[in-house]
PDB file of C-alpha atoms in Angstrom:
ATOM      1  CA  ARG A 280      97.739 118.524 115.475  1.00  0.00           C
ATOM      2  CA  GLY A 281     100.404 120.628 113.367  1.00  0.00           C
ATOM      3  CA  ALA A 282     101.863 117.413 110.987  1.00  0.00           C
ATOM      4  CA  ALA A 283      98.461 115.611 111.134  1.00  0.00           C
ATOM      5  CA  ALA A 284      96.483 118.341 110.099  1.00  0.00           C
ATOM      6  CA  ALA A 285      98.181 119.250 107.224  1.00  0.00           C
ATOM      7  CA  ALA A 286      97.876 115.710 105.835  1.00  0.00           C
ATOM      8  CA  ALA A 287      94.367 115.481 106.495  1.00  0.00           C
ATOM      9  CA  PRO A 288      93.549 117.613 103.085  1.00  0.00           C
ATOM     10  CA  GLY A 289      95.780 115.497 101.031  1.00  0.00           C
ATOM     11  CA  TRP A 290      93.773 112.986 100.981  1.00  0.00           C
ATOM     12  CA  ALA A 291      90.588 114.899  99.976  1.00  0.00           C
ATOM     13  CA  THR A 292      92.993 116.616  97.305  1.00  0.00           C
ATOM     14  CA  THR A 293      94.186 112.938  96.091  1.00  0.00           C
ATOM     15  CA  GLY A 294      90.266 112.050  95.942  1.00  0.00           C
ATOM     16  CA  ILE A 295      89.362 114.874  94.283  1.00  0.00           C
ATOM     17  CA  ASN A 296      92.414 114.613  91.497  1.00  0.00           C
ATOM     18  CA  ILE A 297      90.992 111.263  90.739  1.00  0.00           C
ATOM     19  CA  ALA A 298      87.740 112.182  90.293  1.00  0.00           C
ATOM     20  CA  ALA A 299      88.644 115.346  88.111  1.00  0.00           C
ATOM     21  CA  SER A 300      90.901 113.076  85.906  1.00  0.00           C
ATOM     22  CA  ALA A 301      88.409 110.188  85.259  1.00  0.00           C
ATOM     23  CA  ALA A 302      85.662 113.276  84.446  1.00  0.00           C
ATOM     24  CA  LEU A 303      88.028 114.806  81.935  1.00  0.00           C
ATOM     25  CA  GLY A 304      88.846 111.378  80.319  1.00  0.00           C
ATOM     26  CA  THR A 305      85.038 110.650  79.988  1.00  0.00           C
ATOM     27  CA  LEU A 306      84.424 114.225  78.432  1.00  0.00           C
ATOM     28  CA  ALA A 307      87.441 113.736  76.206  1.00  0.00           C
ATOM     29  CA  ALA A 308      86.271 110.588  74.803  1.00  0.00           C
ATOM     30  CA  TRP A 309      82.695 112.075  74.408  1.00  0.00           C
ATOM     31  CA  PRO A 310      81.244 112.162  70.934  1.00  0.00           C
ATOM     32  CA  GLY A 311      81.189 115.436  69.743  1.00  0.00           C
ATOM     33  CA  ALA A 312      82.689 116.872  73.135  1.00  0.00           C
ATOM     34  CA  GLY A 313      86.209 116.002  72.495  1.00  0.00           C
ATOM     35  CA  ARG A 314      89.524 118.303  72.996  1.00  0.00           C
ATOM     36  CA  GLY A 315      89.213 121.699  71.328  1.00  0.00           C
ATOM     37  CA  THR A 316      85.657 121.857  70.979  1.00  0.00           C
ATOM     38  CA  ALA A 317      83.255 124.730  73.064  1.00  0.00           C
ATOM     39  CA  PRO A 318      82.027 121.705  75.608  1.00  0.00           C
ATOM     40  CA  TYR A 319      85.482 120.437  76.029  1.00  0.00           C
ATOM     41  CA  LEU A 320      86.957 123.900  76.924  1.00  0.00           C
ATOM     42  CA  LEU A 321      84.164 125.014  79.000  1.00  0.00           C
ATOM     43  CA  LEU A 322      83.586 121.609  81.144  1.00  0.00           C
ATOM     44  CA  GLY A 323      87.196 120.225  80.734  1.00  0.00           C
ATOM     45  CA  THR A 324      89.432 123.391  81.126  1.00  0.00           C
ATOM     46  CA  GLY A 325      87.029 125.252  83.266  1.00  0.00           C
ATOM     47  CA  ALA A 326      85.316 122.983  85.568  1.00  0.00           C
ATOM     48  CA  CYS A 327      87.630 120.041  85.638  1.00  0.00           C
ATOM     49  CA  GLY A 328      90.565 122.281  85.580  1.00  0.00           C
ATOM     50  CA  GLY A 329      89.224 124.338  88.437  1.00  0.00           C
ATOM     51  CA  PHE A 330      88.474 121.047  90.280  1.00  0.00           C
ATOM     52  CA  SER A 331      91.595 119.242  90.271  1.00  0.00           C
ATOM     53  CA  THR A 332      94.380 121.105  91.950  1.00  0.00           C
ATOM     54  CA  ALA A 333      97.807 120.500  91.136  1.00  0.00           C
ATOM     55  CA  SER A 334      99.295 123.213  93.262  1.00  0.00           C
ATOM     56  CA  THR A 335      97.590 122.088  96.490  1.00  0.00           C
ATOM     57  CA  PHE A 336      98.788 118.625  95.788  1.00  0.00           C
ATOM     58  CA  SER A 337     101.889 119.942  95.817  1.00  0.00           C
ATOM     59  CA  LEU A 338     102.041 122.021  98.782  1.00  0.00           C
ATOM     60  CA  GLU A 339     100.378 118.999 100.559  1.00  0.00           C
ATOM     61  CA  ALA A 340     102.907 116.706  99.583  1.00  0.00           C
ATOM     62  CA  VAL A 341     105.745 119.295 100.881  1.00  0.00           C
ATOM     63  CA  ALA A 342     103.853 119.577 104.262  1.00  0.00           C
ATOM     64  CA  LEU A 343     103.760 115.836 104.691  1.00  0.00           C
ATOM     65  CA  LEU A 344     108.084 115.711 103.769  1.00  0.00           C
ATOM     66  CA  GLN A 345     108.219 118.559 106.229  1.00  0.00           C
ATOM     67  CA  GLY A 346     106.431 116.376 108.922  1.00  0.00           C
ATOM     68  CA  ARG A 347     108.373 113.317 108.073  1.00  0.00           C
ATOM     69  CA  GLN A 348     105.176 111.660 107.096  1.00  0.00           C
ATOM     70  CA  LEU A 349     107.185 109.420 104.887  1.00  0.00           C
ATOM     71  CA  GLY A 350     104.363 106.637 104.450  1.00  0.00           C
ATOM     72  CA  ALA A 351     101.991 109.038 103.451  1.00  0.00           C
ATOM     73  CA  TYR A 352     103.624 111.110 101.369  1.00  0.00           C
ATOM     74  CA  ALA A 353     104.934 107.921  99.035  1.00  0.00           C
ATOM     75  CA  ALA A 354     101.192 107.112  99.084  1.00  0.00           C
ATOM     76  CA  HIS A 355     100.274 110.868  97.950  1.00  0.00           C
ATOM     77  CA  LEU A 356     102.956 110.883  95.513  1.00  0.00           C
ATOM     78  CA  ILE A 357     101.834 107.263  93.906  1.00  0.00           C
ATOM     79  CA  LEU A 358      97.844 107.634  93.800  1.00  0.00           C
ATOM     80  CA  ASN A 359      97.968 110.945  92.210  1.00  0.00           C
ATOM     81  CA  ALA A 360     101.005 110.157  89.698  1.00  0.00           C
ATOM     82  CA  ALA A 361      99.662 106.490  88.831  1.00  0.00           C
ATOM     83  CA  VAL A 362      95.888 106.362  90.022  1.00  0.00           C
ATOM     84  CA  ALA A 363      94.918 109.767  88.829  1.00  0.00           C
ATOM     85  CA  PRO A 364      96.153 109.041  85.013  1.00  0.00           C
ATOM     86  CA  ALA A 365      94.432 105.337  85.197  1.00  0.00           C
ATOM     87  CA  ALA A 366      91.113 107.096  86.473  1.00  0.00           C
ATOM     88  CA  ALA A 367      91.364 109.350  82.889  1.00  0.00           C
ATOM     89  CA  ALA A 368      92.414 105.993  80.705  1.00  0.00           C
ATOM     90  CA  ALA A 369      89.213 104.539  82.792  1.00  0.00           C
ATOM     91  CA  GLY A 370      87.185 107.787  81.734  1.00  0.00           C
ATOM     92  CA  LEU A 371      88.114 107.625  77.902  1.00  0.00           C
ATOM     93  CA  ALA A 372      87.000 103.992  77.903  1.00  0.00           C
ATOM     94  CA  VAL A 373      84.026 104.407  79.332  1.00  0.00           C
ATOM     95  CA  GLY A 374      83.087 107.670  77.931  1.00  0.00           C
ATOM     96  CA  PRO A 375      81.559 106.685  74.554  1.00  0.00           C
ATOM     97  CA  ARG A 376      79.739 103.820  76.416  1.00  0.00           C
ATOM     98  CA  VAL A 377      78.377 106.377  78.598  1.00  0.00           C
ATOM     99  CA  ALA A 378      77.252 108.487  76.047  1.00  0.00           C
ATOM    100  CA  ASN A 379      75.639 105.792  73.669  1.00  0.00           C
ATOM    101  CA  ALA A 380      73.845 104.676  76.505  1.00  0.00           C
ATOM    102  CA  LEU A 381      72.435 108.396  77.653  1.00  0.00           C
ATOM    103  CA  ARG A 382      71.451 108.769  73.554  1.00  0.00           C
ATOM    104  CA  ALA A 383      69.439 105.373  73.946  1.00  0.00           C
ATOM    105  CA  ARG A 384      67.596 106.271  77.358  1.00  0.00           C
ATOM    106  CA  ARG A 385      66.760 109.413  75.508  1.00  0.00           C
ATOM    107  CA  ALA A 386      65.366 107.830  72.298  1.00  0.00           C
ATOM    108  CA  GLY A 387      63.556 105.511  74.681  1.00  0.00           C
ATOM    109  CA  ARG A 388      65.455 102.581  73.702  1.00  0.00           C
ATOM    110  CA  VAL A 389      65.964 101.551  77.176  1.00  0.00           C
TER     111      VAL A 389
END
């Protein structure tokens, strides 16, 4: 149970980091809520920053390495270092579209 139990939270952390990256990317591209604005600081730095957990990711990576789970360790690193930034880029791409769709919906155009 020791090494396997230590590895189990790693996948949850990876999913959270990817989701938070996508949310932060979307927020950064949102018209009127870009970087440096009050909504970005509150939701981006506060909510997304508290939601994603770099320190937990690091500790879980070490636990996987110490448990000699090299395949899981490699996947953990790749997913957090490549997929999470890709999710942020996807969020940047869809943020304005989501904002426009919500505005249109509120205006009764959809």
